[in-house]
Tab-separated table of C-alpha atoms and ligand atoms in Angstrom:
chain	number	residue	atom	x	y	z
A	266	MET	CA	-10.448	13.392	-39.914
A	267	LEU	CA	-9.103	11.159	-37.399
A	268	THR	CA	-10.607	7.861	-37.059
A	269	ILE	CA	-9.921	5.724	-33.652
A	270	ALA	CA	-10.278	2.106	-33.680
A	271	VAL	CA	-12.513	0.391	-31.066
A	272	SER	CA	-13.637	-3.471	-30.266
A	273	LYS	CA	-17.220	-3.867	-29.274
A	274	GLY	CA	-17.836	-4.873	-26.528
A	275	ARG	CA	-16.524	-4.257	-22.436
A	276	ILE	CA	-13.963	-1.917	-23.818
A	277	TYR	CA	-16.148	-0.034	-26.294
A	278	GLU	CA	-18.812	0.059	-23.398
A	279	GLU	CA	-16.156	1.598	-21.027
A	280	ALA	CA	-14.606	3.809	-23.491
A	281	LEU	CA	-17.938	5.109	-24.190
A	282	PRO	CA	-18.218	7.916	-20.830
A	283	LEU	CA	-14.656	9.024	-21.832
A	284	LEU	CA	-14.922	9.362	-25.813
A	285	ALA	CA	-19.081	11.586	-24.442
A	286	GLU	CA	-16.339	13.772	-22.776
A	287	ALA	CA	-14.256	14.719	-25.449
A	288	GLY	CA	-18.110	15.598	-27.414
A	289	ILE	CA	-17.682	12.079	-29.272
A	290	THR	CA	-20.963	10.039	-28.541
A	291	PRO	CA	-21.642	7.134	-31.582
A	292	LEU	CA	-24.654	8.305	-33.994
A	293	ASP	CA	-24.866	4.381	-33.993
A	294	ASP	CA	-24.652	1.382	-31.529
A	295	PRO	CA	-22.976	-0.732	-33.109
A	296	ALA	CA	-24.191	-3.886	-30.779
A	297	THR	CA	-28.070	-3.717	-32.718
A	298	CYS	CA	-26.570	-2.552	-36.344
A	299	ARG	CA	-24.011	-4.089	-38.392
A	300	LYS	CA	-21.946	-0.785	-39.397
A	301	LEU	CA	-18.475	-1.362	-39.631
A	302	ILE	CA	-17.709	2.908	-39.696
A	303	LEU	CA	-19.909	4.805	-36.611
A	304	GLN	CA	-20.150	8.281	-37.590
A	305	THR	CA	-20.349	10.449	-34.438
A	306	THR	CA	-21.617	13.531	-32.824
A	307	ARG	CA	-18.699	14.926	-33.703
A	308	PRO	CA	-17.827	15.377	-37.493
A	309	ASP	CA	-14.072	15.321	-37.626
A	310	VAL	CA	-14.385	12.117	-35.855
A	311	GLN	CA	-15.083	8.021	-37.009
A	312	LEU	CA	-14.669	5.051	-35.137
A	313	VAL	CA	-14.228	2.357	-36.640
A	314	ILE	CA	-15.559	-1.147	-35.114
A	315	ILE	CA	-12.682	-4.512	-35.251
A	316	ARG	CA	-11.734	-7.480	-32.974
A	317	ALA	CA	-9.479	-6.509	-29.908
A	318	THR	CA	-6.469	-8.471	-31.336
A	319	ASP	CA	-6.830	-5.768	-34.727
A	320	VAL	CA	-6.808	-3.388	-33.110
A	321	PRO	CA	-2.724	-2.545	-33.637
A	322	THR	CA	-2.582	-3.757	-36.470
A	323	PHE	CA	-5.515	-1.034	-38.259
A	324	VAL	CA	-3.358	1.955	-36.262
A	325	GLU	CA	0.243	0.346	-36.760
A	326	TYR	CA	-1.012	0.769	-40.741
A	327	GLY	CA	-2.197	4.082	-40.558
A	328	ALA	CA	-6.444	2.994	-41.392
A	329	ALA	CA	-7.168	4.706	-38.188
A	330	ASP	CA	-5.154	7.184	-36.379
A	331	LEU	CA	-5.936	5.966	-33.117
A	332	GLY	CA	-7.046	2.927	-31.260
A	333	ILE	CA	-7.884	1.309	-27.702
A	334	ALA	CA	-6.228	-1.615	-26.914
A	335	GLY	CA	-6.109	-3.444	-23.957
A	336	LYS	CA	-2.368	-3.493	-22.801
A	337	ASP	CA	-1.859	-7.709	-23.027
A	338	VAL	CA	-3.454	-7.339	-26.939
A	339	LEU	CA	-0.457	-4.862	-27.195
A	340	LEU	CA	2.498	-6.816	-25.591
A	341	GLU	CA	1.042	-9.700	-27.989
A	342	HIS	CA	1.663	-8.082	-30.510
A	343	GLY	CA	4.821	-6.117	-29.563
A	344	ALA	CA	3.873	-1.953	-29.938
A	345	ASP	CA	6.743	-0.987	-30.794
A	346	SER	CA	5.322	0.234	-34.269
A	347	LEU	CA	2.823	1.485	-32.186
A	348	TYR	CA	2.627	5.193	-29.500
A	349	GLU	CA	1.549	4.582	-26.835
A	350	PRO	CA	0.221	8.113	-24.827
A	351	LEU	CA	-2.494	7.044	-21.998
A	352	ASP	CA	-4.002	4.657	-20.164
A	353	LEU	CA	-7.251	4.887	-19.842
A	354	ASN	CA	-7.456	2.806	-17.002
A	355	ILE	CA	-10.930	0.554	-17.936
A	356	ALA	CA	-11.057	-2.937	-19.327
A	357	CYS	CA	-8.737	-3.804	-15.904
A	358	CYS	CA	-7.916	-7.573	-15.444
A	359	ARG	CA	-4.526	-9.017	-14.519
A	360	LEU	CA	-2.517	-11.242	-17.041
A	361	MET	CA	-2.022	-15.081	-15.122
A	362	THR	CA	-0.724	-18.376	-14.881
A	363	ALA	CA	-3.352	-20.543	-13.798
A	364	ALA	CA	-3.543	-23.875	-13.154
A	365	HIS	CA	-5.505	-26.967	-11.644
A	366	LYS	CA	-6.297	-25.822	-7.900
A	367	ASP	CA	-4.776	-29.804	-6.894
A	368	ALA	CA	-2.246	-29.464	-9.804
A	369	PRO	CA	1.762	-29.676	-7.862
A	370	ALA	CA	3.496	-26.230	-8.774
A	371	ILE	CA	4.847	-25.743	-12.069
A	372	SER	CA	8.062	-27.171	-12.971
A	373	GLY	CA	10.881	-28.233	-15.240
A	374	ARG	CA	9.003	-28.677	-18.712
A	375	VAL	CA	5.142	-27.381	-18.653
A	376	ARG	CA	2.772	-27.385	-21.750
A	377	VAL	CA	0.940	-23.703	-21.777
A	378	ALA	CA	-2.306	-22.939	-23.524
A	379	THR	CA	-2.949	-19.405	-24.117
A	380	LYS	CA	-3.846	-16.997	-26.611
A	381	TYR	CA	-1.010	-15.252	-25.467
A	382	VAL	CA	1.656	-17.226	-27.761
A	383	ASN	CA	4.409	-14.658	-27.475
A	384	THR	CA	3.742	-13.033	-24.295
A	385	ALA	CA	3.714	-16.719	-22.741
A	386	GLN	CA	6.857	-18.039	-24.565
A	387	ARG	CA	8.966	-14.996	-23.201
A	388	TYR	CA	7.479	-15.314	-19.380
A	389	PHE	CA	8.984	-18.832	-19.260
A	390	ALA	CA	12.191	-18.685	-20.807
A	391	GLU	CA	12.268	-15.199	-18.235
A	392	LEU	CA	11.974	-17.849	-15.864
A	393	GLY	CA	14.392	-20.051	-16.898
A	394	ILE	CA	10.809	-23.114	-17.635
A	395	GLN	CA	11.089	-24.408	-20.665
A	396	ALA	CA	7.705	-24.707	-22.022
A	397	GLU	CA	5.710	-26.238	-24.993
A	398	ILE	CA	2.880	-23.643	-26.054
A	399	ILE	CA	-0.353	-24.407	-27.845
A	400	LYS	CA	-1.968	-21.960	-29.026
A	401	LEU	CA	-5.894	-21.297	-28.326
A	402	TYR	CA	-8.625	-18.874	-29.176
A	403	GLY	CA	-10.293	-19.129	-26.516
A	404	SER	CA	-12.299	-20.897	-23.679
A	405	MET	CA	-8.570	-21.876	-22.376
A	406	GLU	CA	-9.633	-22.785	-18.886
A	407	LEU	CA	-11.162	-26.004	-20.588
A	408	ALA	CA	-6.984	-27.184	-21.858
A	409	PRO	CA	-6.101	-28.208	-18.291
A	410	LEU	CA	-9.580	-29.862	-17.733
A	411	VAL	CA	-9.232	-32.438	-20.379
A	412	GLY	CA	-4.973	-32.889	-20.323
A	413	LEU	CA	-4.611	-30.076	-22.978
A	414	ALA	CA	-1.901	-27.942	-20.278
A	415	ASP	CA	-0.738	-28.608	-17.429
A	416	CYS	CA	-1.605	-25.275	-16.990
A	417	ILE	CA	-2.519	-21.353	-18.486
A	418	VAL	CA	-2.151	-18.439	-19.624
A	419	ASP	CA	-4.805	-16.079	-19.875
A	420	LEU	CA	-6.413	-12.839	-18.261
A	421	VAL	CA	-8.701	-12.828	-14.112
A	422	ASP	CA	-11.031	-10.197	-13.082
A	423	THR	CA	-13.353	-11.989	-10.791
A	424	GLY	CA	-11.639	-14.862	-10.929
A	425	ASN	CA	-15.527	-16.501	-11.202
A	426	THR	CA	-14.197	-18.021	-14.733
A	427	LEU	CA	-10.886	-20.345	-12.646
A	428	LYS	CA	-13.349	-20.951	-9.726
A	429	ALA	CA	-16.011	-22.517	-11.713
A	430	ASN	CA	-13.869	-24.425	-13.571
A	431	ASN	CA	-11.619	-25.812	-10.599
A	432	LEU	CA	-9.338	-23.946	-11.242
A	433	GLU	CA	-7.120	-20.900	-9.765
A	434	PRO	CA	-4.541	-18.438	-10.111
A	435	ARG	CA	-1.269	-18.824	-9.097
A	436	GLU	CA	1.504	-16.247	-11.234
A	437	LEU	CA	0.495	-12.627	-12.120
A	438	ILE	CA	2.055	-11.500	-14.783
A	439	MET	CA	1.004	-8.387	-15.581
A	440	ASN	CA	-1.721	-6.050	-14.479
A	441	ILE	CA	-3.616	-5.331	-17.663
A	442	SER	CA	-6.041	-2.062	-18.407
A	443	SER	CA	-7.030	-0.561	-21.935
A	444	ARG	CA	-4.294	2.559	-23.508
A	445	LEU	CA	-4.793	5.011	-26.114
A	446	VAL	CA	-2.619	4.186	-29.297
A	447	VAL	CA	-1.749	6.571	-31.877
A	448	ASN	CA	-0.089	6.364	-35.432
A	449	LYS	CA	3.264	6.857	-35.398
A	450	ALA	CA	2.853	9.012	-38.589
A	451	ALA	CA	-0.930	10.317	-38.061
A	452	MET	CA	0.811	11.937	-34.532
A	453	LYS	CA	2.878	14.303	-36.954
A	454	MET	CA	0.453	14.998	-39.860
A	455	LYS	CA	-1.805	15.363	-37.315
A	456	ASN	CA	-0.004	17.003	-34.341
A	457	LYS	CA	-2.984	19.244	-33.841
A	458	ALA	CA	-5.934	16.911	-33.364
A	459	ILE	CA	-4.233	14.782	-32.178
A	460	ALA	CA	-2.940	16.624	-29.227
A	461	GLU	CA	-6.247	18.419	-28.331
A	462	LEU	CA	-8.007	14.934	-28.029
A	463	LEU	CA	-5.357	13.463	-25.648
A	464	ASP	CA	-5.529	16.397	-23.337
A	465	GLN	CA	-9.274	16.044	-23.126
A	466	PHE	CA	-8.577	12.656	-22.631
A	467	GLU	CA	-6.143	12.870	-19.915
A	468	GLN	CA	-8.574	16.044	-18.503
A	469	THR	CA	-11.387	13.343	-17.582
A	470	LEU	CA	-8.826	10.771	-16.229
A	471	ALA	CA	-7.950	13.846	-13.704
A	472	LYS	CA	-10.698	14.158	-12.585
A	473	ARG	CA	-11.370	10.118	-12.235
A	474	CYS	CA	-10.164	7.569	-9.179
A	475	PRO	CA	-8.364	4.732	-8.914
A	476	PRO	CA	-6.295	3.314	-11.604
A	477	CYS	CA	-6.175	0.072	-11.903
A	478	PRO	CA	-3.058	-1.319	-10.092
A	479	THR	CA	0.371	-0.867	-12.035
B	159	LIG	P1	-11.209	-10.490	-29.594
B	159	LIG	O1	-12.955	-10.769	-30.232
B	159	LIG	O2	-10.078	-10.071	-30.877
B	159	LIG	O3	-10.731	-11.972	-29.746
B	159	LIG	P2	-11.408	-10.609	-26.740
B	159	LIG	O4	-12.733	-11.162	-27.010
B	159	LIG	O5	-10.414	-11.259	-25.944
B	159	LIG	O6	-10.588	-10.565	-28.573
B	159	LIG	P3	-13.000	-8.833	-25.273
B	159	LIG	O7	-13.095	-10.007	-24.291
B	159	LIG	O8	-13.573	-7.269	-25.548
B	159	LIG	O9	-12.373	-9.198	-26.595
B	159	LIG	O10	-11.944	-7.895	-24.255
B	159	LIG	C1	-11.138	-6.495	-24.669
B	159	LIG	C2	-10.098	-6.532	-24.058
B	159	LIG	O11	-10.689	-6.013	-22.724
B	159	LIG	C3	-8.995	-7.959	-23.401
B	159	LIG	O12	-8.030	-7.120	-24.590
B	159	LIG	C4	-7.900	-7.457	-22.193
B	159	LIG	O13	-7.447	-6.246	-22.495
B	159	LIG	C5	-9.706	-6.703	-21.744
B	159	LIG	N1	-10.238	-7.858	-20.912
B	159	LIG	C6	-10.753	-9.002	-21.005
B	159	LIG	N2	-11.174	-9.861	-20.551
B	159	LIG	C7	-11.749	-9.550	-19.146
B	159	LIG	C8	-12.168	-9.107	-18.327
B	159	LIG	N3	-12.901	-10.736	-17.955
B	159	LIG	N4	-12.029	-7.841	-17.249
B	159	LIG	C9	-11.433	-6.884	-17.550
B	159	LIG	N5	-10.945	-6.944	-19.383
B	159	LIG	C10	-11.198	-7.415	-19.643
B	160	LIG	C1	-12.389	-13.486	-20.258
B	160	LIG	C2	-10.732	-14.081	-19.535
B	160	LIG	C3	-12.168	-15.158	-18.837
B	160	LIG	C4	-12.059	-14.334	-18.107
B	160	LIG	C5	-12.005	-13.942	-16.919
B	160	LIG	O1	-13.096	-13.558	-21.269
B	160	LIG	O2	-10.661	-15.245	-21.566
B	160	LIG	O3	-12.114	-16.088	-19.103
B	160	LIG	O4	-12.500	-12.969	-18.933
B	160	LIG	O5	-12.866	-12.553	-15.992
B	160	LIG	P1	-12.652	-13.571	-14.560
B	160	LIG	O6	-12.534	-13.661	-14.455
B	160	LIG	O7	-14.116	-12.319	-14.184
B	160	LIG	O8	-13.681	-15.110	-14.926
B	160	LIG	P2	-14.305	-13.145	-21.363
B	160	LIG	O9	-15.233	-12.793	-20.789
B	160	LIG	O10	-13.788	-12.123	-22.692
B	160	LIG	O11	-14.758	-13.999	-23.154
B	160	LIG	P3	-14.119	-15.250	-24.245
B	160	LIG	O12	-13.250	-16.012	-23.726
B	160	LIG	O13	-14.414	-14.724	-25.618
B	160	LIG	O14	-12.920	-13.596	-24.105
């Protein structure tokens, strides 16, 4: 049995066609059903439905053999404990700094609101900017509007959320897409099944274009 960890929402929706090409179609819809373990049309494959930020943890500890997670989440988790063999080119967006459109360019000491605490810390340290990082769990865009922070580090796709809140994108930290991650022990113990699945995903991805920018 192979267990794949996936989060509900955009990653699940975008992963479904990829999974289907490998013969994996869930027997229930997580949007309408409360089950957390979904059987699929392949009796040897099941999905576990978890929060996006929990995917690396489930895979690292072997609670799932494989997982699909955004590069943003993997960066923040620290991905040394996992294999990351495939860029699935889904859920593409950008990890950026953003600030109020009238705010001056960042210089000196800066207060940053984000859920990506480790990534932001590393980013500003590399630039030699002294940053005080304030951990938030969502609605980061609000922080500069209410004086909680000078800027934010968050995901940007269309830019509509920033625009609607009088913010603007500033610096690109990284282009983001979702990756297939694999538990290190499972890669050895279930090598044949995992290698076959990777091969099927690769073939499907090769037919698709264009990839997310890297
Ligand atoms: P959690 O539920 O753990 O707090 P989340 O709310 O960030 O996570 P989603 O919004 O489903 O979960 O995002 C999952 C992943 O999809 C992110 O980690 C990122 O890689 C990608 N993503 C997030 N927002 C966007 C977006 N606006 N456009 C494209 N991809 C996005
Ligand atoms: C993400 C992200 C931004 C928004 C960016 O939030 O945190 O708020 O998408 O997308 P845009 O540039 O297309 O507006 P999401 O929609 O996942 O909501 P969340 O805050 O619940 O994670």
